[in-house]
XYZ file of C-alpha atoms in Angstrom:
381
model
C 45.128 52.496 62.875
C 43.814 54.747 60.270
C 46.034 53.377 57.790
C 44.372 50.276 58.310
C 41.144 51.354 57.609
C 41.814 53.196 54.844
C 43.239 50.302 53.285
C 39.892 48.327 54.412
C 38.071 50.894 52.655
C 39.684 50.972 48.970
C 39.365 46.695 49.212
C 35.721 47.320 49.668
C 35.616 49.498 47.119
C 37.479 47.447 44.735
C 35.196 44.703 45.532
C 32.453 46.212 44.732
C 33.487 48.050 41.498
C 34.025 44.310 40.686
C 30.690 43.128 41.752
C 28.976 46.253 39.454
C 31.453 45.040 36.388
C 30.478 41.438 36.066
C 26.712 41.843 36.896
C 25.537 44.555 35.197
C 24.959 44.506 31.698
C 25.690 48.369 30.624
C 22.137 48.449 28.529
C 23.703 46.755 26.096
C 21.301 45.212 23.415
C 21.914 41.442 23.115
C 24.022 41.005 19.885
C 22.398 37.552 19.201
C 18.915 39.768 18.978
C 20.345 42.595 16.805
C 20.048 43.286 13.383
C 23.025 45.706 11.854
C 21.472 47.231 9.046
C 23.936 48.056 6.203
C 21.448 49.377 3.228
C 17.772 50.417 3.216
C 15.959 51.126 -0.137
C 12.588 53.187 0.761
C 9.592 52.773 -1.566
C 6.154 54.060 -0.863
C 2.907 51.858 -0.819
C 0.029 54.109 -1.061
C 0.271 56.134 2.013
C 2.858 53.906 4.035
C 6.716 53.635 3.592
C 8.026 50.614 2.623
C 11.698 49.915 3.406
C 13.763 46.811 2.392
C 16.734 46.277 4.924
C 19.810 44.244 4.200
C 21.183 43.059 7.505
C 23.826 41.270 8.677
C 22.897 39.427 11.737
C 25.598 38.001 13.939
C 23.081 34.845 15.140
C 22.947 34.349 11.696
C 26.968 34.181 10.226
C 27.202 30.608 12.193
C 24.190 29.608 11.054
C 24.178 28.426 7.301
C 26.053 31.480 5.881
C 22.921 33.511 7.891
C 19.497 32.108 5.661
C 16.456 32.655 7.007
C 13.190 32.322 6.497
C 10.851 33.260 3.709
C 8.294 34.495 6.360
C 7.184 37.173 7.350
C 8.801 39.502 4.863
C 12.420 37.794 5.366
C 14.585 36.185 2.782
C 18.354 34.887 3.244
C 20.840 36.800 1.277
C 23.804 34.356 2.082
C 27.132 35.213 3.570
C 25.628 36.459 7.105
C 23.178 38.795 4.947
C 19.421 38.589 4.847
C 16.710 40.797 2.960
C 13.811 42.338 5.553
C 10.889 44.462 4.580
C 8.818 46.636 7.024
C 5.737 48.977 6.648
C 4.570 51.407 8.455
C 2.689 54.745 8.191
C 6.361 56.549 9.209
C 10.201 55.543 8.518
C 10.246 54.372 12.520
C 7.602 52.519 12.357
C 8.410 50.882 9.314
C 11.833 49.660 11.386
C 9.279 48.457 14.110
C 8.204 46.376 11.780
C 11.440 44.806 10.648
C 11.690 43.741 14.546
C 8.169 42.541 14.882
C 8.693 39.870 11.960
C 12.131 39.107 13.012
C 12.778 39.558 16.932
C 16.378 41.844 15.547
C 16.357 45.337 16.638
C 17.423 47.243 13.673
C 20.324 48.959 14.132
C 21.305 52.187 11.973
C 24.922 52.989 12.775
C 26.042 50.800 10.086
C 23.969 51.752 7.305
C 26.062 53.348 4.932
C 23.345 53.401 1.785
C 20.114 54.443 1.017
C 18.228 53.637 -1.788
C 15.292 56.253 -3.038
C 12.520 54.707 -4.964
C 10.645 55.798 -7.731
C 7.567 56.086 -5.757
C 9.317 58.097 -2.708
C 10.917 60.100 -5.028
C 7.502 61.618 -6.466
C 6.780 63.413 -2.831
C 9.311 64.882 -1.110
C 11.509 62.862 0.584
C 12.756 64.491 3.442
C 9.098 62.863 5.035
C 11.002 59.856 5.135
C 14.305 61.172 5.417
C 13.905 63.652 8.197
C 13.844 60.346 10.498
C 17.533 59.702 9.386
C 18.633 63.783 10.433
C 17.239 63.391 13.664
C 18.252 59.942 14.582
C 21.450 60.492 16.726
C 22.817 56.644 15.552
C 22.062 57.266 11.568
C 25.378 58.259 9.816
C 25.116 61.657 8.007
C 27.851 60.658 5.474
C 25.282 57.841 4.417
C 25.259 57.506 0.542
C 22.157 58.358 -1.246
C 20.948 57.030 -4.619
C 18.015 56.853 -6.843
C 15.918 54.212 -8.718
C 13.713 53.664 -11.698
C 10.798 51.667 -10.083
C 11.472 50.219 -7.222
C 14.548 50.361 -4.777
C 13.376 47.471 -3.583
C 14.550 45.843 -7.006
C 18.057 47.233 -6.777
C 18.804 45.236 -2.811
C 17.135 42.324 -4.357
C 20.053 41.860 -7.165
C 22.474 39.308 -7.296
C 25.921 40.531 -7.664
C 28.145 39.253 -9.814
C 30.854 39.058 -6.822
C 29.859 36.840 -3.228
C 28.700 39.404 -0.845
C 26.064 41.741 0.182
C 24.438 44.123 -2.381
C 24.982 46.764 -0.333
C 28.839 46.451 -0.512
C 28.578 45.872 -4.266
C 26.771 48.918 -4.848
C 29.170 51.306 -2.531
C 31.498 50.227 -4.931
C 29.898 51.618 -7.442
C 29.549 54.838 -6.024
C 33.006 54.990 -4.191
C 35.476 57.958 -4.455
C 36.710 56.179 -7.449
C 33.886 56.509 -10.066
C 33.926 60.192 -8.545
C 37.067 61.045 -9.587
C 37.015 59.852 -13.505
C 33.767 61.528 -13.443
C 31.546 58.502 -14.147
C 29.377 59.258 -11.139
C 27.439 62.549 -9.672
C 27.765 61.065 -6.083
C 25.828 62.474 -2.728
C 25.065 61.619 0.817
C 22.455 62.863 3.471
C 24.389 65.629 4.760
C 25.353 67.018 1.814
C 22.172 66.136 -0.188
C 20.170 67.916 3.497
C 22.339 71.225 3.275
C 20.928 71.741 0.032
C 17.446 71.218 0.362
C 17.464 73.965 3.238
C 19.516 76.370 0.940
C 18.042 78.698 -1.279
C 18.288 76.949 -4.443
C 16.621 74.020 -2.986
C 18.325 71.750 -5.871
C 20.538 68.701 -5.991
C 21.396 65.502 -7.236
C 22.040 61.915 -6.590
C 23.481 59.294 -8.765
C 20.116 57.106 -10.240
C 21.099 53.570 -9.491
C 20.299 50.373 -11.992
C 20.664 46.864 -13.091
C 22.063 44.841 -16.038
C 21.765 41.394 -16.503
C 25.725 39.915 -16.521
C 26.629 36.227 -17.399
C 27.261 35.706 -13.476
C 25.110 37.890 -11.669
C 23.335 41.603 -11.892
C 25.913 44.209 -12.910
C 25.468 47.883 -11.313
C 25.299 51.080 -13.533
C 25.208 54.789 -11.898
C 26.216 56.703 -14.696
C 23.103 58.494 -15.244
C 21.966 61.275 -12.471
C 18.513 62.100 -10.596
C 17.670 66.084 -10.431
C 15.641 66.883 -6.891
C 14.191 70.218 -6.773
C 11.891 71.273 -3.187
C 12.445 67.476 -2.343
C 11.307 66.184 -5.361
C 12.671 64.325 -8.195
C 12.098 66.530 -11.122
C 14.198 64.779 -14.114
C 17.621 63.135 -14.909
C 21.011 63.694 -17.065
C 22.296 60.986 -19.230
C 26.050 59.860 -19.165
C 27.421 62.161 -20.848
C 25.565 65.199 -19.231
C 26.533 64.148 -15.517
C 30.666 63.372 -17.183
C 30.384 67.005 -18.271
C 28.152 68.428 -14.930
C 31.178 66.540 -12.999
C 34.142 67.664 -14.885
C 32.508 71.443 -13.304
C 31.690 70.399 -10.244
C 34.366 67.845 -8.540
C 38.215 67.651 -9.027
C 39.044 64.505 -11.735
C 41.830 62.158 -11.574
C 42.949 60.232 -14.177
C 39.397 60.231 -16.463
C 38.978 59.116 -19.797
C 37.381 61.174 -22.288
C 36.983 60.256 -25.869
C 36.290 62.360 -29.140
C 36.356 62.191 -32.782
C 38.363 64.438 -34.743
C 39.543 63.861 -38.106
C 37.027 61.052 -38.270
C 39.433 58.779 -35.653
C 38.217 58.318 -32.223
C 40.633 59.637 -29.570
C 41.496 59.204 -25.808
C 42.479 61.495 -23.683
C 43.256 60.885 -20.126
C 42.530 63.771 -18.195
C 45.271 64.353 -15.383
C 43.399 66.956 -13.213
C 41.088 70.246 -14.424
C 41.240 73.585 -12.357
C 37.542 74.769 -12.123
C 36.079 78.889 -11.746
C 32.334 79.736 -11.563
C 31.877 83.811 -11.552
C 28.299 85.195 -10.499
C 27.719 88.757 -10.883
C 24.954 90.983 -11.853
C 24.988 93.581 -15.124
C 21.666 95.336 -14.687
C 18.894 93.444 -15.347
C 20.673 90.600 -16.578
C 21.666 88.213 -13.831
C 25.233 86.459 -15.643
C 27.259 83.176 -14.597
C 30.509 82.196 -15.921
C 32.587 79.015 -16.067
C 36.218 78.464 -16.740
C 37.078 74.961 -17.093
C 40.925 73.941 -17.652
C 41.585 70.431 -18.360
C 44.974 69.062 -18.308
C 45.276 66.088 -20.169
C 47.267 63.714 -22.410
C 46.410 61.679 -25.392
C 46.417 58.201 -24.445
C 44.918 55.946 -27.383
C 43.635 56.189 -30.941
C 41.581 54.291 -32.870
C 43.465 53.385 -35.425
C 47.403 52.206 -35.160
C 50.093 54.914 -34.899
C 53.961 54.560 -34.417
C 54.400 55.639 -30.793
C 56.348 58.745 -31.780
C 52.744 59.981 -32.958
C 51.116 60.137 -29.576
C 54.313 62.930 -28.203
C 53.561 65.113 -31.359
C 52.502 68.392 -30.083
C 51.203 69.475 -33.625
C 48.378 66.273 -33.035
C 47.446 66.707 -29.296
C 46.631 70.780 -30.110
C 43.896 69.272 -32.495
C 42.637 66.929 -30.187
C 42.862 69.206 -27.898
C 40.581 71.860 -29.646
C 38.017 69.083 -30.977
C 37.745 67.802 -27.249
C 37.437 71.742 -25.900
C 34.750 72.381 -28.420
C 33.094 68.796 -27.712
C 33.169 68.978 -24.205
C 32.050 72.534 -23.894
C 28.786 71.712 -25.881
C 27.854 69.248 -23.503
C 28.341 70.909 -20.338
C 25.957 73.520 -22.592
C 23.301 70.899 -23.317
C 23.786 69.873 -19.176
C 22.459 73.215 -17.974
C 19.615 73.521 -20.976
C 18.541 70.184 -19.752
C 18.753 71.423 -15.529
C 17.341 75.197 -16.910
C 14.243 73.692 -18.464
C 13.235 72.142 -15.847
C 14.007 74.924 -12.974
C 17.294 73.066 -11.741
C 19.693 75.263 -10.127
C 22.957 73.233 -11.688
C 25.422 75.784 -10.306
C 23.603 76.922 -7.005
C 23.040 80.155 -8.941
C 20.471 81.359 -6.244
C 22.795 80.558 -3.413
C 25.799 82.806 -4.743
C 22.845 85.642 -6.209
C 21.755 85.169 -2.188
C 25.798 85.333 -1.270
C 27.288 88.131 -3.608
C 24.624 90.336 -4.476
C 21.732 90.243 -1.962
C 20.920 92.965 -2.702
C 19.200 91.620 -6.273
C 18.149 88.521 -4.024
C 14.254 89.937 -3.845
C 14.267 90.937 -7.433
C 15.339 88.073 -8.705
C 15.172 84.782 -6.752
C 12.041 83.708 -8.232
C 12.959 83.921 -12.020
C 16.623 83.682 -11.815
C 17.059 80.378 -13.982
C 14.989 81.318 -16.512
C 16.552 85.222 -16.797
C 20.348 83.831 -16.032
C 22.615 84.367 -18.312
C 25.249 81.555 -18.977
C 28.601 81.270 -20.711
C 31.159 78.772 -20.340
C 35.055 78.283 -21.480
C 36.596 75.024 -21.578
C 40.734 74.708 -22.582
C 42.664 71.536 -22.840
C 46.408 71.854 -21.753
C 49.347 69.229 -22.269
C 50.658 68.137 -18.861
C 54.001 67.344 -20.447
């Protein structure tokens, strides 16, 4: 009899596990009402933050390649993606905004890019980005980049390629460009970590446009310097190639110098990287090894190909690009030095390996440090 019942008793159950299962909608937002954000670009507009989404709204993929309407701060991007601006006196309420015009609850999982403006970047910007660190949804790998003007400008392109900008752009500043050195690359977690550190100093690749025959063309070859939040200055190409070829492992890079009055090429296999810290004294003394191994890959002139495996010829490339190369990664840190940029987190290994100078000399450190640098080029071959 009890076998009965207990058989009675898991059909009931199963029934109603059913009944929960197909009437109960989990708190699930309504996809056809949600907006899955993919970029932002932040501005500010006198004392409110202005943000510019690109979204890609699933109501909107079946419906005309997802245009919308020019009201109310919405514009169609094509290909499922539209262009939404909010305001508001905070980041949150600035995304309340995007969902008042548009009836799409902004969603943040998917946002994979953020775009700093010129205007954001004169306060600090961890007001508005403190709202991404505590928001459990936001992705902390989320790429961060800089503008001239406004961000807005740089989500409003027209790529070249069909798409979104936001894809375009993460392109751009993809593990690729990283490794060839072409870009100085950061996201929110990294980019946080050092705001809190003692150096308070870091960079993000500065983001622009160029007019190309079929579209905008993206650049990010030039960096943005953040010191206490703030934007303090930039590097040009060739100081954020030589900043990189310290700071990140490269893989096959290009790097191109003159010597004998004939351009060169070398392609630069990998480089082994050492930064020493120590304290003599007064003097307060960092050190950089740089070893590049390389080959020579093209000339400017024609050569029989015998010419490119002489050893005698790639030692004086070699020495012309070591001497080249080492005077700009000097003219990178006179550039970050004269403006208080801690290029090398200098403080943080002062604060690290010899705290006990950390009082005495945290507050002048740049300006006091003493810096040297070696650079080598070896043959691979």
């Amino acid at each position: 009899m009890s076998g009965k019942w207990t058989v009675r008793f898991f059909l009931a159950m199963i029934a109603v596990l059913i009944f929960a299962f197909f009437s109960n909608d989990f708190n699930l937002v309504n996809v056809q009402k949600t907006a899955l954000i993919t970029a932002l670009a932040i501005d500010k507009d006198g004392d409110k933050f202005s943000l510019t989404a690109i979204v890609a709204n699933p109501a909107a993929q079946g419906d005309n390649g997802g245009n919308t309407s020019e009201k109310n701060g919405t514009s169609g991007g094509g290909n499922g993606y539209s262009t939404v601006e909010g305001k508001g006196g905070t980041v949150a309420e600035a995304l309340e905004d995007v969902n008042a015009k548009t009836g799409w609850y902004p969603k943040l999982v998917f946002c994979r890019l953020l775009v700093l403006g010129e205007s954001f970047c004169a306060g600090n910007v961890f007001d508005g980005l403190d709202y991404f660190l505590r928001n459990e949804y936001a992705a902390k790998d989320t790429l961060l980049a800089a503008a001239d003007g406004q961000a807005k400008e740089i989500l409003t392109a027209k790529p070249p390629v069909g798409g979104a900008v936001s894809e375009a752009l993460e392109k751009v500043l993809a593990d690729q460009p990283k490794q060839v050195g072409a870009v100085l690359t950061a996201n929110l977690r990294e980019f946080a970590i050092s705001y809190f550190s003692a150096g308070k100093s870091d960079y993000i690749p500065l983001v622009s446009t160029q007019k190309g025959e079929n579209g905008d063309l993206f650049q990010a070859s030039e960096t943005a310097l953040f010191k206490d939040g703030k934007r303090i200055g930039k590097l040009t190409k060739e100081e954020t190639f030589a900043l990189a070829c310290v700071k990140n492992p490269l893989r096959l890079a290009s790097y191109t110098v003159e010597e004998k009055g004939v351009e060169k090429t070398l392609l630069i296999k990998n480089n082994r990287r050492k930064i020493q810290f120590s304290v003599d004294g007064d003097t307060p003394k960092l050190k950089v090894e740089l070893t590049v191994y390389a080959d020579l890959a093209d000339k400017a002139e024609s050569s029989p190909p015998s010419d490119l495996a002489m050893r005698e010829q790639n030692t004086a490339v070699f020495t012309a690009a070591a001497t080249s190369l080492k005077e700009q990664i000097e003219g990178a840190f006179a550039t970050c030095t004269s403006i208080g940029f801690d290029a090398f987190d200098a403080i943080g290994k002062l604060q690290k390996y010899e705290n006990n100078h950390f009082d005495e000399f945290k507050d002048s450190l740049i300006e006091r440090l003493e810096f040297s640098v070696s650079v080598r080029f070896r043959s691979i071959r």
